[in-house]
Amino acid sequence: MNKQDLQSLREAAKAGATWKDLAAIIGVSDRTLRRWREEVEEEEEHPEGFFDGVEVEDRRPAPDDAAQILAAINAGRAEGRQELIELIRQQAVEKNDLRTLLALLKRMDSMDK
């Protein structure tokens, strides 16, 4: 995946695209993207070399660029959250519109689902 593709993926994640939408952008199923996410998270929890010698049948490897793909998605999500936080702060000061603030908070919570 080239830098432009990663940037497009990051922008989609920033805009609040669902995991299913992000998987479609990459051209894989949402199940495959979920599996990559689980494998990358699992690898990050273990020391380097932990999975050396594990049989291929026991563990399906994610592609080399899966970590880059997930990093772009997570960075986009973080940017989107930060923008929403700033918007919430701005609206809280200007309008004190509780309904809008709650809707934005709900959107922030649902971005990772």
PDB file of C-alpha atoms in Angstrom:
ATOM      1  CA  MET A   1       0.000   0.000   0.000  1.00  0.00           C
ATOM      2  CA  ASN A   2       1.510   3.353  -0.988  1.00  0.00           C
ATOM      3  CA  LYS A   3       1.530   6.568   1.045  1.00  0.00           C
ATOM      4  CA  GLN A   4      -1.367   8.087  -0.884  1.00  0.00           C
ATOM      5  CA  ASP A   5      -3.534   5.026  -0.188  1.00  0.00           C
ATOM      6  CA  LEU A   6      -2.609   5.161   3.499  1.00  0.00           C
ATOM      7  CA  GLN A   7      -3.461   8.875   3.609  1.00  0.00           C
ATOM      8  CA  SER A   8      -6.859   8.209   1.999  1.00  0.00           C
ATOM      9  CA  LEU A   9      -7.495   5.473   4.535  1.00  0.00           C
ATOM     10  CA  ARG A  10      -6.480   7.818   7.358  1.00  0.00           C
ATOM     11  CA  GLU A  11      -8.854  10.516   6.085  1.00  0.00           C
ATOM     12  CA  ALA A  12     -11.729   8.028   5.881  1.00  0.00           C
ATOM     13  CA  ALA A  13     -11.066   6.884   9.452  1.00  0.00           C
ATOM     14  CA  LYS A  14     -10.873  10.519  10.556  1.00  0.00           C
ATOM     15  CA  ALA A  15     -14.267  11.162   8.982  1.00  0.00           C
ATOM     16  CA  GLY A  16     -15.786   8.325  11.005  1.00  0.00           C
ATOM     17  CA  ALA A  17     -15.872   5.481   8.468  1.00  0.00           C
ATOM     18  CA  THR A  18     -16.891   2.158   9.970  1.00  0.00           C
ATOM     19  CA  TRP A  19     -14.557  -0.856  10.037  1.00  0.00           C
ATOM     20  CA  LYS A  20     -16.688  -2.347   7.246  1.00  0.00           C
ATOM     21  CA  ASP A  21     -16.215   0.802   5.148  1.00  0.00           C
ATOM     22  CA  LEU A  22     -12.472   0.812   5.817  1.00  0.00           C
ATOM     23  CA  ALA A  23     -12.195  -2.844   4.828  1.00  0.00           C
ATOM     24  CA  ALA A  24     -14.006  -2.093   1.557  1.00  0.00           C
ATOM     25  CA  ILE A  25     -11.550   0.733   0.838  1.00  0.00           C
ATOM     26  CA  ILE A  26      -8.642  -1.666   1.319  1.00  0.00           C
ATOM     27  CA  GLY A  27     -10.373  -4.378  -0.703  1.00  0.00           C
ATOM     28  CA  VAL A  28     -10.711  -7.012   2.014  1.00  0.00           C
ATOM     29  CA  SER A  29     -13.615  -8.283   4.079  1.00  0.00           C
ATOM     30  CA  ASP A  30     -14.334  -6.709   7.444  1.00  0.00           C
ATOM     31  CA  ARG A  31     -13.562 -10.099   8.984  1.00  0.00           C
ATOM     32  CA  THR A  32     -10.081 -10.047   7.438  1.00  0.00           C
ATOM     33  CA  LEU A  33      -9.451  -6.523   8.701  1.00  0.00           C
ATOM     34  CA  ARG A  34     -10.637  -7.559  12.160  1.00  0.00           C
ATOM     35  CA  ARG A  35      -8.286 -10.577  12.085  1.00  0.00           C
ATOM     36  CA  TRP A  36      -5.359  -8.340  11.081  1.00  0.00           C
ATOM     37  CA  ARG A  37      -6.198  -5.986  13.930  1.00  0.00           C
ATOM     38  CA  GLU A  38      -6.312  -8.835  16.419  1.00  0.00           C
ATOM     39  CA  GLU A  39      -3.023 -10.292  15.147  1.00  0.00           C
ATOM     40  CA  VAL A  40      -1.199  -6.963  15.207  1.00  0.00           C
ATOM     41  CA  GLU A  41      -2.480  -6.232  18.723  1.00  0.00           C
ATOM     42  CA  GLU A  42      -1.446  -9.723  19.831  1.00  0.00           C
ATOM     43  CA  GLU A  43       2.046  -9.292  18.383  1.00  0.00           C
ATOM     44  CA  GLU A  44       2.437  -5.973  20.201  1.00  0.00           C
ATOM     45  CA  GLU A  45       1.657  -7.690  23.513  1.00  0.00           C
ATOM     46  CA  HIS A  46       4.472 -10.254  23.151  1.00  0.00           C
ATOM     47  CA  PRO A  47       8.251  -9.845  22.957  1.00  0.00           C
ATOM     48  CA  GLU A  48       9.938  -9.988  19.571  1.00  0.00           C
ATOM     49  CA  GLY A  49      10.505 -13.541  18.416  1.00  0.00           C
ATOM     50  CA  PHE A  50       7.687 -14.939  20.568  1.00  0.00           C
ATOM     51  CA  PHE A  51       5.952 -16.476  17.564  1.00  0.00           C
ATOM     52  CA  ASP A  52       9.108 -17.841  15.916  1.00  0.00           C
ATOM     53  CA  GLY A  53       8.634 -21.501  15.167  1.00  0.00           C
ATOM     54  CA  VAL A  54       4.836 -21.369  15.377  1.00  0.00           C
ATOM     55  CA  GLU A  55       3.330 -23.515  12.653  1.00  0.00           C
ATOM     56  CA  VAL A  56       1.613 -21.649   9.812  1.00  0.00           C
ATOM     57  CA  GLU A  57      -1.558 -23.689  10.405  1.00  0.00           C
ATOM     58  CA  ASP A  58      -1.652 -22.498  14.026  1.00  0.00           C
ATOM     59  CA  ARG A  59      -1.408 -18.846  13.133  1.00  0.00           C
ATOM     60  CA  ARG A  60      -2.296 -17.171   9.850  1.00  0.00           C
ATOM     61  CA  PRO A  61       0.074 -14.287   9.266  1.00  0.00           C
ATOM     62  CA  ALA A  62      -1.176 -10.833   8.461  1.00  0.00           C
ATOM     63  CA  PRO A  63       0.474  -9.145   5.456  1.00  0.00           C
ATOM     64  CA  ASP A  64       3.541  -7.039   6.151  1.00  0.00           C
ATOM     65  CA  ASP A  65       1.660  -3.810   5.564  1.00  0.00           C
ATOM     66  CA  ALA A  66      -1.199  -4.701   7.958  1.00  0.00           C
ATOM     67  CA  ALA A  67       0.567  -2.825  10.767  1.00  0.00           C
ATOM     68  CA  GLN A  68       0.879   0.271   8.533  1.00  0.00           C
ATOM     69  CA  ILE A  69      -2.767   0.024   7.523  1.00  0.00           C
ATOM     70  CA  LEU A  70      -3.899  -0.210  11.142  1.00  0.00           C
ATOM     71  CA  ALA A  71      -1.558   2.607  12.188  1.00  0.00           C
ATOM     72  CA  ALA A  72      -3.114   4.861   9.520  1.00  0.00           C
ATOM     73  CA  ILE A  73      -6.621   3.947  10.689  1.00  0.00           C
ATOM     74  CA  ASN A  74      -5.779   4.553  14.346  1.00  0.00           C
ATOM     75  CA  ALA A  75      -4.092   7.878  13.543  1.00  0.00           C
ATOM     76  CA  GLY A  76      -7.144   8.989  11.574  1.00  0.00           C
ATOM     77  CA  ARG A  77      -9.446   7.979  14.424  1.00  0.00           C
ATOM     78  CA  ALA A  78      -7.296   9.947  16.882  1.00  0.00           C
ATOM     79  CA  GLU A  79      -7.421  13.040  14.655  1.00  0.00           C
ATOM     80  CA  GLY A  80     -11.187  12.709  14.276  1.00  0.00           C
ATOM     81  CA  ARG A  81     -11.639  12.422  18.036  1.00  0.00           C
ATOM     82  CA  GLN A  82      -9.474  15.480  18.630  1.00  0.00           C
ATOM     83  CA  GLU A  83     -11.500  17.507  16.148  1.00  0.00           C
ATOM     84  CA  LEU A  84     -14.725  16.385  17.830  1.00  0.00           C
ATOM     85  CA  ILE A  85     -13.365  17.323  21.241  1.00  0.00           C
ATOM     86  CA  GLU A  86     -12.493  20.787  19.961  1.00  0.00           C
ATOM     87  CA  LEU A  87     -15.955  21.118  18.420  1.00  0.00           C
ATOM     88  CA  ILE A  88     -17.579  20.023  21.679  1.00  0.00           C
ATOM     89  CA  ARG A  89     -15.571  22.595  23.598  1.00  0.00           C
ATOM     90  CA  GLN A  90     -16.463  25.312  21.110  1.00  0.00           C
ATOM     91  CA  GLN A  91     -20.173  24.485  21.201  1.00  0.00           C
ATOM     92  CA  ALA A  92     -20.186  24.220  24.962  1.00  0.00           C
ATOM     93  CA  VAL A  93     -18.829  27.734  25.191  1.00  0.00           C
ATOM     94  CA  GLU A  94     -20.979  29.231  22.442  1.00  0.00           C
ATOM     95  CA  LYS A  95     -24.348  27.469  22.665  1.00  0.00           C
ATOM     96  CA  ASN A  96     -24.562  25.238  25.702  1.00  0.00           C
ATOM     97  CA  ASP A  97     -26.525  22.826  23.484  1.00  0.00           C
ATOM     98  CA  LEU A  98     -26.539  19.609  25.520  1.00  0.00           C
ATOM     99  CA  ARG A  99     -28.292  17.525  22.842  1.00  0.00           C
ATOM    100  CA  THR A 100     -25.599  18.307  20.257  1.00  0.00           C
ATOM    101  CA  LEU A 101     -22.837  17.635  22.744  1.00  0.00           C
ATOM    102  CA  LEU A 102     -24.296  14.257  23.638  1.00  0.00           C
ATOM    103  CA  ALA A 103     -24.688  13.327  19.964  1.00  0.00           C
ATOM    104  CA  LEU A 104     -21.046  14.162  19.330  1.00  0.00           C
ATOM    105  CA  LEU A 105     -19.931  12.155  22.347  1.00  0.00           C
ATOM    106  CA  LYS A 106     -21.985   9.202  21.124  1.00  0.00           C
ATOM    107  CA  ARG A 107     -20.327   9.456  17.724  1.00  0.00           C
ATOM    108  CA  MET A 108     -16.899   9.448  19.362  1.00  0.00           C
ATOM    109  CA  ASP A 109     -17.798   6.306  21.280  1.00  0.00           C
ATOM    110  CA  SER A 110     -19.077   4.525  18.185  1.00  0.00           C
ATOM    111  CA  MET A 111     -16.056   5.290  15.999  1.00  0.00           C
ATOM    112  CA  ASP A 112     -14.199   2.161  17.150  1.00  0.00           C
ATOM    113  CA  LYS A 113     -17.105  -0.205  16.661  1.00  0.00           C
TER     114      LYS A 113
END
